[in-house]
mmCIF file of C-alpha atoms in Angstrom:
data_model
loop_
_atom_site.group_PDB
_atom_site.id
_atom_site.type_symbol
_atom_site.label_atom_id
_atom_site.label_comp_id
_atom_site.label_asym_id
_atom_site.label_seq_id
_atom_site.Cartn_x
_atom_site.Cartn_y
_atom_site.Cartn_z
ATOM 1 C CA MET A 1 0.163 -0.006 0.056
ATOM 2 C CA ASN A 2 1.145 3.509 -0.600
ATOM 3 C CA LEU A 3 0.380 6.134 1.772
ATOM 4 C CA THR A 4 1.020 8.594 -0.957
ATOM 5 C CA THR A 5 1.543 12.454 0.582
ATOM 6 C CA ASN A 6 1.319 13.188 4.193
ATOM 7 C CA THR A 7 -1.675 15.728 3.245
ATOM 8 C CA THR A 8 -3.537 12.759 2.090
ATOM 9 C CA LEU A 9 -2.777 10.280 4.486
ATOM 10 C CA PHE A 10 -3.828 13.080 7.536
ATOM 11 C CA ASP A 11 -6.678 13.645 5.644
ATOM 12 C CA ARG A 12 -7.807 10.070 5.789
ATOM 13 C CA LEU A 13 -6.905 9.440 9.324
ATOM 14 C CA GLY A 14 -8.337 13.014 10.546
ATOM 15 C CA GLU A 15 -11.841 12.894 8.740
ATOM 16 C CA PRO A 16 -13.969 14.466 11.484
ATOM 17 C CA ALA A 17 -16.562 11.797 12.224
ATOM 18 C CA ARG A 18 -13.491 9.538 12.909
ATOM 19 C CA MET A 19 -11.972 12.051 15.054
ATOM 20 C CA ARG A 20 -15.301 12.389 17.198
ATOM 21 C CA HIS A 21 -15.618 8.856 17.551
ATOM 22 C CA LEU A 22 -11.885 8.846 18.813
ATOM 23 C CA ALA A 23 -12.473 11.548 21.228
ATOM 24 C CA ALA A 24 -15.465 9.736 22.642
ATOM 25 C CA TYR A 25 -13.302 7.713 24.627
ATOM 26 C CA ASP A 26 -10.892 8.526 27.587
ATOM 27 C CA LEU A 27 -7.755 7.713 25.982
ATOM 28 C CA PHE A 28 -5.640 9.339 28.597
ATOM 29 C CA HIS A 29 -6.822 7.559 31.725
ATOM 30 C CA PRO A 30 -4.056 5.843 33.571
ATOM 31 C CA GLU A 31 -6.156 2.761 34.412
ATOM 32 C CA LEU A 32 -7.011 2.226 30.725
ATOM 33 C CA ARG A 33 -3.264 2.031 30.075
ATOM 34 C CA ASP A 34 -2.523 -0.289 32.897
ATOM 35 C CA HIS A 35 -4.946 -2.809 31.424
ATOM 36 C CA LEU A 36 -4.019 -2.527 27.620
ATOM 37 C CA ASP A 37 -0.198 -2.811 29.163
ATOM 38 C CA ARG A 38 -1.456 -6.284 30.268
ATOM 39 C CA ILE A 39 -3.121 -7.468 27.120
ATOM 40 C CA ALA A 40 0.062 -6.353 25.100
ATOM 41 C CA THR A 41 2.391 -8.457 27.434
ATOM 42 C CA ARG A 42 0.218 -11.153 26.926
ATOM 43 C CA SER A 43 -0.052 -11.043 23.121
ATOM 44 C CA ALA A 44 3.900 -10.644 23.180
ATOM 45 C CA GLN A 45 4.469 -13.677 25.152
ATOM 46 C CA ARG A 46 1.983 -15.858 23.312
ATOM 47 C CA LEU A 47 3.323 -15.131 19.802
ATOM 48 C CA GLN A 48 7.175 -14.811 21.375
ATOM 49 C CA ALA A 49 7.854 -11.253 20.058
ATOM 50 C CA PRO A 50 9.427 -8.725 21.748
ATOM 51 C CA VAL A 51 7.249 -5.863 21.273
ATOM 52 C CA SER A 52 3.661 -5.600 21.373
ATOM 53 C CA MET A 53 1.232 -2.485 21.149
ATOM 54 C CA ALA A 54 -2.231 -1.183 21.481
ATOM 55 C CA SER A 55 -2.207 2.137 19.401
ATOM 56 C CA ILE A 56 -4.883 4.521 18.128
ATOM 57 C CA LEU A 57 -4.003 6.522 14.877
ATOM 58 C CA LEU A 58 -4.895 10.223 15.450
ATOM 59 C CA ASP A 59 -4.620 12.453 12.515
ATOM 60 C CA SER A 60 -0.918 12.649 12.049
ATOM 61 C CA ALA A 61 0.412 10.557 14.706
ATOM 62 C CA GLN A 62 -0.038 7.114 16.292
ATOM 63 C CA LEU A 63 -0.861 7.123 20.002
ATOM 64 C CA ILE A 64 0.564 4.129 21.862
ATOM 65 C CA ILE A 65 -2.172 3.251 24.839
ATOM 66 C CA GLY A 66 -0.807 0.000 26.025
ATOM 67 C CA ARG A 67 2.626 -1.416 25.206
ATOM 68 C CA HIS A 68 5.459 -4.286 26.131
ATOM 69 C CA GLY A 69 8.945 -3.908 25.042
ATOM 70 C CA LEU A 70 9.193 -0.546 24.270
ATOM 71 C CA PRO A 71 11.029 1.717 26.685
ATOM 72 C CA ASP A 72 8.824 3.362 29.124
ATOM 73 C CA THR A 73 9.347 7.196 28.214
ATOM 74 C CA GLY A 74 6.321 8.267 30.578
ATOM 75 C CA ASP A 75 4.780 11.544 29.390
ATOM 76 C CA GLU A 76 7.674 12.284 26.817
ATOM 77 C CA LEU A 77 7.436 10.026 23.952
ATOM 78 C CA GLN A 78 4.027 8.437 23.581
ATOM 79 C CA GLY A 79 3.781 7.484 19.933
ATOM 80 C CA THR A 80 5.147 8.040 16.175
ATOM 81 C CA PRO A 81 4.576 9.932 13.169
ATOM 82 C CA ALA A 82 1.660 8.518 11.317
ATOM 83 C CA GLU A 83 3.559 8.348 8.005
ATOM 84 C CA TRP A 84 5.905 5.836 9.804
ATOM 85 C CA ALA A 85 3.675 3.770 11.838
ATOM 86 C CA MET A 86 3.348 0.350 10.754
ATOM 87 C CA CYS A 87 -0.090 0.193 12.179
ATOM 88 C CA THR A 88 -1.213 3.119 9.827
ATOM 89 C CA HIS A 89 -1.242 0.213 7.236
ATOM 90 C CA THR A 90 -3.432 -2.039 9.340
ATOM 91 C CA VAL A 91 -5.927 0.975 10.253
ATOM 92 C CA LEU A 92 -6.275 2.167 6.316
ATOM 93 C CA ALA A 93 -6.499 -1.364 5.067
ATOM 94 C CA ALA A 94 -9.070 -2.252 7.936
ATOM 95 C CA ALA A 95 -7.748 -5.559 7.657
ATOM 96 C CA PRO A 96 -4.721 -7.514 9.195
ATOM 97 C CA PHE A 97 -1.737 -6.007 8.108
ATOM 98 C CA LEU A 98 1.397 -8.661 7.900
ATOM 99 C CA LEU A 99 5.282 -7.779 7.138
ATOM 100 C CA THR A 100 7.807 -10.546 6.943
ATOM 101 C CA ASP A 101 11.111 -8.523 6.607
ATOM 102 C CA ASN A 102 11.170 -5.024 6.025
ATOM 103 C CA THR A 103 14.645 -5.190 4.428
ATOM 104 C CA ALA A 104 13.560 -7.270 1.781
ATOM 105 C CA ASP A 105 10.448 -5.166 1.041
ATOM 106 C CA PRO A 106 11.118 -1.547 -0.844
ATOM 107 C CA ARG A 107 7.742 -0.297 0.598
ATOM 108 C CA HIS A 108 9.110 -0.744 4.193
ATOM 109 C CA ALA A 109 13.251 -0.681 3.518
ATOM 110 C CA ASP A 110 13.341 2.990 4.439
ATOM 111 C CA ASN A 111 11.314 3.272 7.101
ATOM 112 C CA PRO A 112 12.943 5.334 9.742
ATOM 113 C CA LEU A 113 11.349 3.887 12.896
ATOM 114 C CA LEU A 114 12.127 0.212 11.975
ATOM 115 C CA ALA A 115 15.739 1.320 11.130
ATOM 116 C CA VAL A 116 16.401 3.248 14.261
ATOM 117 C CA THR A 117 14.776 0.670 16.488
ATOM 118 C CA GLY A 118 16.060 -2.568 14.348
ATOM 119 C CA LEU A 119 12.518 -4.307 14.228
ATOM 120 C CA ARG A 120 12.124 -6.113 10.638
ATOM 121 C CA SER A 121 8.727 -7.916 11.037
ATOM 122 C CA TYR A 122 5.084 -6.944 11.918
ATOM 123 C CA ALA A 123 1.749 -8.439 12.140
ATOM 124 C CA GLY A 124 -1.295 -6.113 13.300
ATOM 125 C CA VAL A 125 -4.979 -6.202 13.234
ATOM 126 C CA PRO A 126 -7.406 -3.408 13.444
ATOM 127 C CA LEU A 127 -9.366 -2.078 16.399
ATOM 128 C CA ILE A 128 -12.744 -1.410 14.897
ATOM 129 C CA ASP A 129 -15.581 0.133 16.981
ATOM 130 C CA GLY A 130 -19.369 -1.014 16.669
ATOM 131 C CA SER A 131 -20.191 1.555 14.171
ATOM 132 C CA GLY A 132 -17.356 0.291 12.151
ATOM 133 C CA HIS A 133 -14.851 3.126 12.521
ATOM 134 C CA VAL A 134 -11.261 2.001 12.542
ATOM 135 C CA LEU A 135 -9.617 3.417 15.710
ATOM 136 C CA GLY A 136 -6.404 1.955 15.756
ATOM 137 C CA ALA A 137 -4.456 -1.276 15.851
ATOM 138 C CA HIS A 138 -3.008 -4.254 18.406
ATOM 139 C CA CYS A 139 0.266 -5.419 16.985
ATOM 140 C CA VAL A 140 3.378 -7.474 17.560
ATOM 141 C CA LEU A 141 6.982 -6.742 16.188
ATOM 142 C CA ASP A 142 10.029 -8.780 15.801
ATOM 143 C CA ALA A 143 13.540 -8.249 15.726
ATOM 144 C CA THR A 144 13.907 -10.935 13.035
ATOM 145 C CA PRO A 145 12.190 -11.850 9.618
ATOM 146 C CA ARG A 146 9.049 -13.738 10.548
ATOM 147 C CA HIS A 147 6.206 -15.221 8.713
ATOM 148 C CA PHE A 148 3.026 -14.807 10.740
ATOM 149 C CA THR A 149 0.599 -17.407 10.742
ATOM 150 C CA GLU A 150 -3.485 -17.408 10.779
ATOM 151 C CA GLU A 151 -3.198 -18.682 14.275
ATOM 152 C CA ASN A 152 -1.063 -15.815 15.183
ATOM 153 C CA ILE A 153 -3.568 -13.292 13.671
ATOM 154 C CA ASP A 154 -6.419 -15.051 16.161
ATOM 155 C CA VAL A 155 -4.338 -14.427 19.152
ATOM 156 C CA LEU A 156 -4.015 -10.816 18.015
ATOM 157 C CA ASN A 157 -8.090 -10.624 17.148
ATOM 158 C CA GLN A 158 -8.640 -12.124 20.647
ATOM 159 C CA GLY A 159 -6.337 -9.407 22.165
ATOM 160 C CA ALA A 160 -7.880 -6.658 19.903
ATOM 161 C CA ALA A 161 -11.671 -7.724 20.960
ATOM 162 C CA GLU A 162 -10.382 -7.355 24.647
ATOM 163 C CA ILE A 163 -8.914 -4.066 23.911
ATOM 164 C CA MET A 164 -12.191 -2.806 22.299
ATOM 165 C CA GLN A 165 -14.076 -4.283 25.651
ATOM 166 C CA ILE A 166 -11.805 -2.052 27.712
ATOM 167 C CA LEU A 167 -12.081 0.787 25.607
ATOM 168 C CA ASP A 168 -15.824 0.622 25.608
ATOM 169 C CA ARG A 169 -15.687 0.756 29.386
ATOM 170 C CA HIS A 170 -13.735 4.003 29.124
ATOM 171 C CA ARG A 171 -16.319 6.198 27.144
ATOM 172 C CA LEU A 172 -16.567 9.639 28.112
ATOM 173 C CA PRO A 173 -20.047 10.617 29.558
ATOM 174 C CA MET B 1 9.558 36.674 16.981
ATOM 175 C CA THR B 2 10.702 33.975 14.529
ATOM 176 C CA THR B 3 12.419 30.724 15.371
ATOM 177 C CA PRO B 4 15.307 29.782 12.854
ATOM 178 C CA ALA B 5 14.133 26.767 10.786
ATOM 179 C CA THR B 6 14.960 23.608 12.386
ATOM 180 C CA PRO B 7 16.461 20.922 10.021
ATOM 181 C CA ASP B 8 14.594 17.829 9.197
ATOM 182 C CA ALA B 9 15.325 14.516 11.198
ATOM 183 C CA TYR B 10 15.164 11.471 8.681
ATOM 184 C CA GLY B 11 12.312 13.494 6.614
ATOM 185 C CA LEU B 12 10.492 14.568 9.315
ATOM 186 C CA SER B 13 9.928 18.363 9.784
ATOM 187 C CA ARG B 14 9.207 19.880 12.858
ATOM 188 C CA PRO B 15 5.736 21.075 13.270
ATOM 189 C CA THR B 16 4.823 25.000 12.813
ATOM 190 C CA MET B 17 2.149 27.247 13.448
ATOM 191 C CA ALA B 18 1.016 26.544 9.929
ATOM 192 C CA ASP B 19 0.661 22.699 10.399
ATOM 193 C CA ALA B 20 -1.372 23.267 13.832
ATOM 194 C CA HIS B 21 -3.959 25.622 11.319
ATOM 195 C CA GLU B 22 -4.192 22.802 8.823
ATOM 196 C CA ALA B 23 -4.833 20.212 11.419
ATOM 197 C CA MET B 24 -7.480 22.038 13.390
ATOM 198 C CA HIS B 25 -9.324 22.399 9.885
ATOM 199 C CA ARG B 26 -8.938 18.939 8.978
ATOM 200 C CA VAL B 27 -10.375 17.640 12.130
ATOM 201 C CA HIS B 28 -12.977 20.084 12.584
ATOM 202 C CA GLY B 29 -14.504 19.892 8.988
ATOM 203 C CA HIS B 30 -16.989 22.887 8.431
ATOM 204 C CA THR B 31 -16.294 24.126 12.090
ATOM 205 C CA GLY B 32 -12.810 24.323 11.597
ATOM 206 C CA ARG B 33 -12.408 28.353 10.799
ATOM 207 C CA SER B 34 -14.616 29.103 13.762
ATOM 208 C CA SER B 35 -12.654 26.621 16.123
ATOM 209 C CA TRP B 36 -9.297 28.129 14.862
ATOM 210 C CA ALA B 37 -10.549 31.592 15.961
ATOM 211 C CA ARG B 38 -11.546 29.937 19.376
ATOM 212 C CA LEU B 39 -8.231 28.553 19.800
ATOM 213 C CA LEU B 40 -6.626 31.632 18.855
ATOM 214 C CA ALA B 41 -8.505 33.640 21.176
ATOM 215 C CA ALA B 42 -7.870 31.100 24.011
ATOM 216 C CA ALA B 43 -4.355 31.090 23.370
ATOM 217 C CA LYS B 44 -4.184 35.117 23.039
ATOM 218 C CA LEU B 45 -2.526 34.501 19.538
ATOM 219 C CA THR B 46 -3.098 36.056 16.162
ATOM 220 C CA GLY B 47 -2.017 32.978 14.137
ATOM 221 C CA THR B 48 0.960 34.995 12.322
ATOM 222 C CA GLU B 49 3.233 33.833 14.773
ATOM 223 C CA THR B 50 6.193 31.735 13.817
ATOM 224 C CA ASP B 51 8.150 31.176 16.959
ATOM 225 C CA GLU B 52 8.055 27.798 18.626
ATOM 226 C CA PRO B 53 7.025 29.218 22.183
ATOM 227 C CA SER B 54 3.845 30.508 20.587
ATOM 228 C CA LEU B 55 3.238 27.076 19.163
ATOM 229 C CA LEU B 56 3.688 25.491 22.551
ATOM 230 C CA ARG B 57 1.217 27.858 23.942
ATOM 231 C CA LEU B 58 -1.471 27.274 20.931
ATOM 232 C CA ILE B 59 -1.004 23.251 21.796
ATOM 233 C CA GLU B 60 -1.686 23.831 25.365
ATOM 234 C CA ALA B 61 -4.546 25.973 24.637
ATOM 235 C CA MET B 62 -5.692 23.318 22.109
ATOM 236 C CA THR B 63 -5.416 20.616 24.963
ATOM 237 C CA HIS B 64 -8.312 22.475 26.931
ATOM 238 C CA LEU B 65 -10.389 23.580 23.776
ATOM 239 C CA ASP B 66 -12.428 20.612 23.088
ATOM 240 C CA PRO B 67 -12.102 16.718 23.092
ATOM 241 C CA VAL B 68 -11.276 16.649 19.382
ATOM 242 C CA SER B 69 -8.785 19.398 19.586
ATOM 243 C CA ARG B 70 -7.148 17.785 22.466
ATOM 244 C CA LEU B 71 -6.647 14.796 20.201
ATOM 245 C CA CYS B 72 -4.910 17.026 17.422
ATOM 246 C CA ALA B 73 -2.864 18.528 20.072
ATOM 247 C CA GLN B 74 -1.507 15.229 21.466
ATOM 248 C CA ALA B 75 -0.754 14.357 17.775
ATOM 249 C CA LEU B 76 1.395 17.438 17.447
ATOM 250 C CA ARG B 77 3.147 17.188 20.635
ATOM 251 C CA ILE B 78 4.172 13.315 19.537
ATOM 252 C CA ARG B 79 5.496 14.710 16.100
ATOM 253 C CA LEU B 80 7.307 17.620 18.076
ATOM 254 C CA THR B 81 8.877 15.131 20.475
ATOM 255 C CA SER B 82 9.431 12.572 17.508
ATOM 256 C CA HIS B 83 11.412 15.321 15.947
ATOM 257 C CA THR B 84 13.356 16.307 18.891
ATOM 258 C CA HIS B 85 14.432 12.646 19.625
ATOM 259 C CA LEU B 86 15.354 12.010 16.125
ATOM 260 C CA ALA B 87 16.996 15.274 15.585
ATOM 261 C CA ALA B 88 19.402 14.389 18.563
ATOM 262 C CA ALA B 89 20.051 10.437 17.192
ATOM 263 C CA HIS B 90 20.658 12.124 13.609
ATOM 264 C CA LEU B 91 23.285 14.473 14.968
ATOM 265 C CA ALA B 92 24.642 11.940 17.258
ATOM 266 C CA THR B 93 25.325 9.518 14.307
ATOM 267 C CA ARG B 94 26.853 12.670 12.153
ATOM 268 C CA SER B 95 29.163 13.789 14.645
ATOM 269 C CA PRO B 96 32.868 12.907 14.414
ATOM 270 C CA ALA B 97 34.153 10.218 16.903
#
């Protein structure tokens, strides 16, 4: 998938109706993060992956709301530019997105985020709310090339379902 | 006051007041113009400033404007922080040993 220009990408992610759906959740509640960290840890362990995340795609950035294997930078670094986030592909596709080895895929070989972290493979599934809006993604990343299986995707889908249940409990009044 | 242009880090530009203006119009759709005007009033800015302290003041006001603007502010904050981290990493890799 080609993300074309940043403006086009940000317009798709920042569509007003989608942003209003995102704004209906209390994404900054500390208890939410604790719950989602646990799900990320479990998915990482079940898939034997060093990194797992639950994240929301804002208009121009990925906001990480649950994490395992990433440095805890507190309030300082809570996400990444949307054009570099692998989860952007999952959100735009509204379907599982897999990357076996970024160094062998010209679409992702120059991704600065993968270059800086040394991560090479990715599997993500979308987080979809009851009205069909794709809010974000649940994913794992690995430092080695990896073929993800249907069973792996099932594990991520189970995690995504739980993440959506928890998000629903954190809707703003 | 104008802040000198900051170099791109791995192709990532540092967010500016113009980016904030564009983002507010994007996420608010047909109410973008009035939302921007409310934001400038809340931040006590004209919208013509180009310095980073003004941008940071704008983002802080954005955080308290309404829930959608808060998310927009968070996205800009992430891009600012990412640029700071990557610019530092970029400089470190280019510095002579």
